[in-house]
């Protein structure tokens, strides 16, 4: 078999296999894109957050276990409000929505944070958004954060400046404490914030949010892919250990309000795609 | 006159004694050369065949295997199943609740009729980008009498929305309610259930309650209404 023939055969087989590759990969995404295709962040202040669209990955993993230990499961009182953008015109609005979630959260503790509306039921559980009050709040923050003014979405500074402007106008002070990012995420600081009933805003590059279905002797974990740089609000910490036949597994998740309509809440794993995480403190 | 013919004439004219022997040897040698030439030509043809037709055959074989998978089958009825991912739709506030939508469009759609006593009722639609077609509705309602919070979503049975498929994916338990198969799961602090009834697929979320019996009761009440 001469060289030309071998090359010819290889090229032909490669061309013929292209349709098969297309059929196989269409709709078949990897379960975990946590560290794939992440651009190196050299200046966190320059990253713009556009509100990545949730993409169903059709990727579900069933973890069959012999035993399961929930090491720690803590969250803020009443969780956090699950606001999302359902407007006809706001775009790249994750900054405004996540800012609204933080405001709605603190409305329970600081009077009139949302004017003329209580974000919570007497039981302490947060209400879903309403068109009038939370709708107005989202639009206000959208403008204050200068969404889409100097580029698509907002930067972290845009988010902080816009949120601060709103909170200050309500008569309160606000500060932001970093709990780390990427490989230096400080779980102890994050847990301390939860115990102090404070929420933490996550600035993330594309990654996943998970649902965890609970079966008998198994958890079913499905992934929703965050398709762009996104801002979410974390309000809880969930650590679990599985003992399985032939092995063990240890997972740590942050509980998050996603700022999406569906899923509106989920679990998030810290990875190199997390640009920054700041606890919002009001006084 | 060709060189060979000259050579033969030379043999015929100069070496009468060995002429026949030499001529026979000459003829045999010529035949060998001819066969070798033919063999060479055959080998060359065979190489050309291998270089061209064998890869073509390999391509054809690969296409024969992969194309039926990729292409829709001509002789079978075209499926009306439509699948939507997030860049193809938006979730938008909707100005009718499910009951009003069903009545306005003369559709037999299930809903929780708690509207008169609802503490909170928010209805959104999955709106197809571009056409603004309603792919499904999503309604959150809190029963003002009991404080119970549920979310009900529905799509046409031929429509699949990716983020709703993920709910279906984790609903691994099954329970039969009035001959309707309800798939369900405890989803963190909520209960999720999925079932098909009539022309629609329904997703019911019971918030902050992991008692599946209550989910079964709610679904039964939906179907029986």
PDB file of N, CA and C in Angstrom, chain A residues 29-34 55-65 68 207-225 238-242 244 249-254 263 265-269, chain B residues 163 165-172 185-188 192:
ATOM      1  N   UNK A  29     -24.019  17.483  24.984  1.00  0.00           N
ATOM      2  CA  UNK A  29     -22.975  18.316  25.542  1.00  0.00           C
ATOM      3  C   UNK A  29     -22.295  17.550  26.655  1.00  0.00           C
ATOM      4  N   UNK A  30     -21.118  17.979  26.998  1.00  0.00           N
ATOM      5  CA  UNK A  30     -20.437  17.336  28.104  1.00  0.00           C
ATOM      6  C   UNK A  30     -21.199  17.648  29.385  1.00  0.00           C
ATOM      7  N   UNK A  31     -21.120  16.750  30.338  1.00  0.00           N
ATOM      8  CA  UNK A  31     -21.848  16.938  31.582  1.00  0.00           C
ATOM      9  C   UNK A  31     -21.302  18.139  32.323  1.00  0.00           C
ATOM     10  N   UNK A  32     -20.016  18.304  32.320  1.00  0.00           N
ATOM     11  CA  UNK A  32     -19.407  19.303  33.169  1.00  0.00           C
ATOM     12  C   UNK A  32     -18.453  20.149  32.354  1.00  0.00           C
ATOM     13  N   UNK A  33     -18.819  21.406  32.069  1.00  0.00           N
ATOM     14  CA  UNK A  33     -17.941  22.283  31.310  1.00  0.00           C
ATOM     15  C   UNK A  33     -17.207  23.220  32.251  1.00  0.00           C
ATOM     16  N   UNK A  34     -17.073  22.821  33.491  1.00  0.00           N
ATOM     17  CA  UNK A  34     -16.580  23.759  34.486  1.00  0.00           C
ATOM     18  C   UNK A  34     -15.300  24.457  34.072  1.00  0.00           C
ATOM     19  N   UNK A  55     -28.893  26.757  29.501  1.00  0.00           N
ATOM     20  CA  UNK A  55     -29.026  25.768  28.432  1.00  0.00           C
ATOM     21  C   UNK A  55     -29.146  24.395  29.052  1.00  0.00           C
ATOM     22  N   UNK A  56     -30.272  23.732  28.798  1.00  0.00           N
ATOM     23  CA  UNK A  56     -30.435  22.383  29.293  1.00  0.00           C
ATOM     24  C   UNK A  56     -29.458  21.465  28.599  1.00  0.00           C
ATOM     25  N   UNK A  57     -28.680  20.730  29.367  1.00  0.00           N
ATOM     26  CA  UNK A  57     -27.625  19.907  28.778  1.00  0.00           C
ATOM     27  C   UNK A  57     -28.087  18.488  28.482  1.00  0.00           C
ATOM     28  N   UNK A  58     -29.295  18.160  28.891  1.00  0.00           N
ATOM     29  CA  UNK A  58     -29.741  16.767  28.759  1.00  0.00           C
ATOM     30  C   UNK A  58     -28.687  15.825  29.336  1.00  0.00           C
ATOM     31  N   UNK A  59     -28.018  16.309  30.380  1.00  0.00           N
ATOM     32  CA  UNK A  59     -26.949  15.492  30.967  1.00  0.00           C
ATOM     33  C   UNK A  59     -27.306  15.245  32.417  1.00  0.00           C
ATOM     34  N   UNK A  60     -27.752  14.056  32.705  1.00  0.00           N
ATOM     35  CA  UNK A  60     -28.170  13.712  34.060  1.00  0.00           C
ATOM     36  C   UNK A  60     -27.290  12.587  34.579  1.00  0.00           C
ATOM     37  N   UNK A  61     -26.833  12.743  35.823  1.00  0.00           N
ATOM     38  CA  UNK A  61     -25.986  11.713  36.432  1.00  0.00           C
ATOM     39  C   UNK A  61     -26.711  11.160  37.650  1.00  0.00           C
ATOM     40  N   UNK A  62     -26.774   9.856  37.743  1.00  0.00           N
ATOM     41  CA  UNK A  62     -27.379   9.240  38.925  1.00  0.00           C
ATOM     42  C   UNK A  62     -26.266   8.706  39.806  1.00  0.00           C
ATOM     43  N   UNK A  63     -26.225   9.176  41.043  1.00  0.00           N
ATOM     44  CA  UNK A  63     -25.206   8.738  41.996  1.00  0.00           C
ATOM     45  C   UNK A  63     -25.862   7.715  42.916  1.00  0.00           C
ATOM     46  N   UNK A  64     -25.569   6.452  42.680  1.00  0.00           N
ATOM     47  CA  UNK A  64     -26.105   5.380  43.537  1.00  0.00           C
ATOM     48  C   UNK A  64     -25.156   5.197  44.707  1.00  0.00           C
ATOM     49  N   UNK A  65     -25.688   5.218  45.892  1.00  0.00           N
ATOM     50  CA  UNK A  65     -24.808   5.147  47.042  1.00  0.00           C
ATOM     51  C   UNK A  65     -25.263   4.095  48.040  1.00  0.00           C
ATOM     52  N   UNK A  68     -25.126   7.967  52.538  1.00  0.00           N
ATOM     53  CA  UNK A  68     -24.957   9.387  52.190  1.00  0.00           C
ATOM     54  C   UNK A  68     -24.970  10.189  53.479  1.00  0.00           C
ATOM     55  N   UNK A 207     -20.414  28.238  33.270  1.00  0.00           N
ATOM     56  CA  UNK A 207     -20.263  27.073  34.155  1.00  0.00           C
ATOM     57  C   UNK A 207     -21.623  26.391  34.239  1.00  0.00           C
ATOM     58  N   UNK A 208     -21.867  25.656  35.299  1.00  0.00           N
ATOM     59  CA  UNK A 208     -23.109  24.903  35.422  1.00  0.00           C
ATOM     60  C   UNK A 208     -23.863  25.253  36.693  1.00  0.00           C
ATOM     61  N   UNK A 209     -25.165  25.093  36.636  1.00  0.00           N
ATOM     62  CA  UNK A 209     -26.015  25.089  37.824  1.00  0.00           C
ATOM     63  C   UNK A 209     -26.676  23.715  37.845  1.00  0.00           C
ATOM     64  N   UNK A 210     -26.799  23.142  39.020  1.00  0.00           N
ATOM     65  CA  UNK A 210     -27.286  21.776  39.136  1.00  0.00           C
ATOM     66  C   UNK A 210     -28.611  21.715  39.872  1.00  0.00           C
ATOM     67  N   UNK A 211     -29.434  20.738  39.466  1.00  0.00           N
ATOM     68  CA  UNK A 211     -30.602  20.310  40.260  1.00  0.00           C
ATOM     69  C   UNK A 211     -30.228  18.980  40.877  1.00  0.00           C
ATOM     70  N   UNK A 212     -30.702  18.726  42.093  1.00  0.00           N
ATOM     71  CA  UNK A 212     -30.428  17.444  42.727  1.00  0.00           C
ATOM     72  C   UNK A 212     -31.750  16.805  43.101  1.00  0.00           C
ATOM     73  N   UNK A 213     -32.100  15.746  42.404  1.00  0.00           N
ATOM     74  CA  UNK A 213     -33.286  14.960  42.721  1.00  0.00           C
ATOM     75  C   UNK A 213     -32.923  13.886  43.721  1.00  0.00           C
ATOM     76  N   UNK A 214     -33.801  13.665  44.680  1.00  0.00           N
ATOM     77  CA  UNK A 214     -33.485  12.727  45.764  1.00  0.00           C
ATOM     78  C   UNK A 214     -34.338  11.485  45.610  1.00  0.00           C
ATOM     79  N   UNK A 215     -33.666  10.348  45.384  1.00  0.00           N
ATOM     80  CA  UNK A 215     -34.353   9.060  45.273  1.00  0.00           C
ATOM     81  C   UNK A 215     -33.977   8.212  46.484  1.00  0.00           C
ATOM     82  N   UNK A 216     -34.451   6.995  46.475  1.00  0.00           N
ATOM     83  CA  UNK A 216     -34.061   6.069  47.517  1.00  0.00           C
ATOM     84  C   UNK A 216     -32.680   5.523  47.170  1.00  0.00           C
ATOM     85  N   UNK A 217     -31.690   5.803  48.019  1.00  0.00           N
ATOM     86  CA  UNK A 217     -30.310   5.363  47.803  1.00  0.00           C
ATOM     87  C   UNK A 217     -29.684   5.874  46.510  1.00  0.00           C
ATOM     88  N   UNK A 218     -30.155   7.010  46.041  1.00  0.00           N
ATOM     89  CA  UNK A 218     -29.527   7.630  44.867  1.00  0.00           C
ATOM     90  C   UNK A 218     -29.903   9.102  44.802  1.00  0.00           C
ATOM     91  N   UNK A 219     -28.982   9.894  44.304  1.00  0.00           N
ATOM     92  CA  UNK A 219     -29.284  11.284  43.941  1.00  0.00           C
ATOM     93  C   UNK A 219     -29.142  11.397  42.437  1.00  0.00           C
ATOM     94  N   UNK A 220     -30.046  12.155  41.844  1.00  0.00           N
ATOM     95  CA  UNK A 220     -29.992  12.381  40.401  1.00  0.00           C
ATOM     96  C   UNK A 220     -29.623  13.842  40.181  1.00  0.00           C
ATOM     97  N   UNK A 221     -28.513  14.075  39.529  1.00  0.00           N
ATOM     98  CA  UNK A 221     -28.004  15.430  39.369  1.00  0.00           C
ATOM     99  C   UNK A 221     -28.102  15.817  37.895  1.00  0.00           C
ATOM    100  N   UNK A 222     -28.832  16.880  37.614  1.00  0.00           N
ATOM    101  CA  UNK A 222     -28.899  17.361  36.225  1.00  0.00           C
ATOM    102  C   UNK A 222     -28.205  18.711  36.132  1.00  0.00           C
ATOM    103  N   UNK A 223     -27.665  18.997  34.950  1.00  0.00           N
ATOM    104  CA  UNK A 223     -26.876  20.216  34.754  1.00  0.00           C
ATOM    105  C   UNK A 223     -27.579  21.179  33.815  1.00  0.00           C
ATOM    106  N   UNK A 224     -27.586  22.426  34.196  1.00  0.00           N
ATOM    107  CA  UNK A 224     -27.998  23.499  33.290  1.00  0.00           C
ATOM    108  C   UNK A 224     -26.769  24.358  33.051  1.00  0.00           C
ATOM    109  N   UNK A 225     -26.449  24.573  31.789  1.00  0.00           N
ATOM    110  CA  UNK A 225     -25.224  25.296  31.458  1.00  0.00           C
ATOM    111  C   UNK A 225     -25.481  26.798  31.416  1.00  0.00           C
ATOM    112  N   UNK A 238     -23.969  23.675  50.880  1.00  0.00           N
ATOM    113  CA  UNK A 238     -24.434  22.288  50.989  1.00  0.00           C
ATOM    114  C   UNK A 238     -23.252  21.376  50.723  1.00  0.00           C
ATOM    115  N   UNK A 239     -22.894  20.571  51.735  1.00  0.00           N
ATOM    116  CA  UNK A 239     -21.757  19.657  51.601  1.00  0.00           C
ATOM    117  C   UNK A 239     -22.250  18.242  51.845  1.00  0.00           C
ATOM    118  N   UNK A 240     -21.925  17.331  50.942  1.00  0.00           N
ATOM    119  CA  UNK A 240     -22.447  15.961  51.029  1.00  0.00           C
ATOM    120  C   UNK A 240     -21.345  14.967  50.709  1.00  0.00           C
ATOM    121  N   UNK A 241     -21.372  13.819  51.400  1.00  0.00           N
ATOM    122  CA  UNK A 241     -20.437  12.726  51.118  1.00  0.00           C
ATOM    123  C   UNK A 241     -21.232  11.472  50.798  1.00  0.00           C
ATOM    124  N   UNK A 242     -20.816  10.799  49.736  1.00  0.00           N
ATOM    125  CA  UNK A 242     -21.443   9.542  49.333  1.00  0.00           C
ATOM    126  C   UNK A 242     -20.443   8.414  49.512  1.00  0.00           C
ATOM    127  N   UNK A 244     -20.071   4.790  47.989  1.00  0.00           N
ATOM    128  CA  UNK A 244     -20.635   3.966  46.919  1.00  0.00           C
ATOM    129  C   UNK A 244     -19.893   2.657  46.882  1.00  0.00           C
ATOM    130  N   UNK A 249     -17.389   9.739  47.348  1.00  0.00           N
ATOM    131  CA  UNK A 249     -17.467  10.999  46.602  1.00  0.00           C
ATOM    132  C   UNK A 249     -17.847  12.106  47.566  1.00  0.00           C
ATOM    133  N   UNK A 250     -17.242  13.245  47.383  1.00  0.00           N
ATOM    134  CA  UNK A 250     -17.449  14.369  48.283  1.00  0.00           C
ATOM    135  C   UNK A 250     -17.772  15.587  47.421  1.00  0.00           C
ATOM    136  N   UNK A 251     -18.882  16.241  47.673  1.00  0.00           N
ATOM    137  CA  UNK A 251     -19.284  17.403  46.882  1.00  0.00           C
ATOM    138  C   UNK A 251     -19.592  18.574  47.791  1.00  0.00           C
ATOM    139  N   UNK A 252     -19.195  19.749  47.337  1.00  0.00           N
ATOM    140  CA  UNK A 252     -19.552  20.995  48.030  1.00  0.00           C
ATOM    141  C   UNK A 252     -20.250  21.898  47.018  1.00  0.00           C
ATOM    142  N   UNK A 253     -21.408  22.368  47.394  1.00  0.00           N
ATOM    143  CA  UNK A 253     -22.186  23.252  46.523  1.00  0.00           C
ATOM    144  C   UNK A 253     -22.523  24.543  47.264  1.00  0.00           C
ATOM    145  N   UNK A 254     -22.704  25.586  46.508  1.00  0.00           N
ATOM    146  CA  UNK A 254     -23.347  26.793  47.026  1.00  0.00           C
ATOM    147  C   UNK A 254     -24.796  26.778  46.550  1.00  0.00           C
ATOM    148  N   UNK A 263     -34.198  27.111  35.670  1.00  0.00           N
ATOM    149  CA  UNK A 263     -34.544  26.995  37.076  1.00  0.00           C
ATOM    150  C   UNK A 263     -34.241  28.289  37.835  1.00  0.00           C
ATOM    151  N   UNK A 265     -33.643  28.458  41.055  1.00  0.00           N
ATOM    152  CA  UNK A 265     -32.665  28.194  42.109  1.00  0.00           C
ATOM    153  C   UNK A 265     -31.929  26.912  41.769  1.00  0.00           C
ATOM    154  N   UNK A 266     -30.793  26.707  42.391  1.00  0.00           N
ATOM    155  CA  UNK A 266     -30.035  25.498  42.089  1.00  0.00           C
ATOM    156  C   UNK A 266     -28.782  25.445  42.944  1.00  0.00           C
ATOM    157  N   UNK A 267     -27.877  24.576  42.490  1.00  0.00           N
ATOM    158  CA  UNK A 267     -26.614  24.376  43.202  1.00  0.00           C
ATOM    159  C   UNK A 267     -25.463  24.722  42.257  1.00  0.00           C
ATOM    160  N   UNK A 268     -24.418  25.300  42.839  1.00  0.00           N
ATOM    161  CA  UNK A 268     -23.284  25.796  42.043  1.00  0.00           C
ATOM    162  C   UNK A 268     -22.002  25.319  42.694  1.00  0.00           C
ATOM    163  N   UNK A 269     -21.061  24.870  41.849  1.00  0.00           N
ATOM    164  CA  UNK A 269     -19.769  24.440  42.390  1.00  0.00           C
ATOM    165  C   UNK A 269     -18.717  25.490  42.073  1.00  0.00           C
TER     166      UNK A 269
ATOM    167  N   UNK B 163     -35.055  23.469  29.381  1.00  0.00           N
ATOM    168  CA  UNK B 163     -34.991  23.572  30.839  1.00  0.00           C
ATOM    169  C   UNK B 163     -36.123  22.794  31.507  1.00  0.00           C
ATOM    170  N   UNK B 165     -37.225  19.926  30.137  1.00  0.00           N
ATOM    171  CA  UNK B 165     -36.757  18.540  29.993  1.00  0.00           C
ATOM    172  C   UNK B 165     -35.914  18.126  31.171  1.00  0.00           C
ATOM    173  N   UNK B 166     -35.190  19.088  31.740  1.00  0.00           N
ATOM    174  CA  UNK B 166     -34.329  18.751  32.868  1.00  0.00           C
ATOM    175  C   UNK B 166     -35.166  18.350  34.084  1.00  0.00           C
ATOM    176  N   UNK B 167     -36.356  18.924  34.201  1.00  0.00           N
ATOM    177  CA  UNK B 167     -37.241  18.496  35.291  1.00  0.00           C
ATOM    178  C   UNK B 167     -37.659  17.050  35.031  1.00  0.00           C
ATOM    179  N   UNK B 168     -38.049  16.776  33.799  1.00  0.00           N
ATOM    180  CA  UNK B 168     -38.441  15.402  33.449  1.00  0.00           C
ATOM    181  C   UNK B 168     -37.304  14.423  33.721  1.00  0.00           C
ATOM    182  N   UNK B 169     -36.082  14.858  33.422  1.00  0.00           N
ATOM    183  CA  UNK B 169     -34.933  13.959  33.560  1.00  0.00           C
ATOM    184  C   UNK B 169     -34.730  13.471  34.982  1.00  0.00           C
ATOM    185  N   UNK B 170     -35.042  14.319  35.968  1.00  0.00           N
ATOM    186  CA  UNK B 170     -34.786  13.895  37.340  1.00  0.00           C
ATOM    187  C   UNK B 170     -36.023  13.264  37.994  1.00  0.00           C
ATOM    188  N   UNK B 171     -37.167  13.338  37.343  1.00  0.00           N
ATOM    189  CA  UNK B 171     -38.383  12.728  37.919  1.00  0.00           C
ATOM    190  C   UNK B 171     -38.369  11.231  37.623  1.00  0.00           C
ATOM    191  N   UNK B 172     -37.753  10.484  38.512  1.00  0.00           N
ATOM    192  CA  UNK B 172     -37.525   9.051  38.272  1.00  0.00           C
ATOM    193  C   UNK B 172     -38.556   8.147  38.936  1.00  0.00           C
ATOM    194  N   UNK B 185     -40.289  13.562  41.785  1.00  0.00           N
ATOM    195  CA  UNK B 185     -39.059  13.453  42.569  1.00  0.00           C
ATOM    196  C   UNK B 185     -39.035  14.571  43.600  1.00  0.00           C
ATOM    197  N   UNK B 186     -38.374  14.329  44.701  1.00  0.00           N
ATOM    198  CA  UNK B 186     -38.077  15.393  45.650  1.00  0.00           C
ATOM    199  C   UNK B 186     -36.891  16.156  45.065  1.00  0.00           C
ATOM    200  N   UNK B 187     -37.089  17.422  44.807  1.00  0.00           N
ATOM    201  CA  UNK B 187     -36.066  18.275  44.184  1.00  0.00           C
ATOM    202  C   UNK B 187     -35.632  19.288  45.237  1.00  0.00           C
ATOM    203  N   UNK B 188     -34.637  18.911  45.996  1.00  0.00           N
ATOM    204  CA  UNK B 188     -34.153  19.746  47.100  1.00  0.00           C
ATOM    205  C   UNK B 188     -35.283  19.972  48.106  1.00  0.00           C
ATOM    206  N   UNK B 192     -41.319  17.891  42.555  1.00  0.00           N
ATOM    207  CA  UNK B 192     -41.609  18.104  41.139  1.00  0.00           C
ATOM    208  C   UNK B 192     -42.349  16.902  40.577  1.00  0.00           C
TER     209      UNK B 192
END
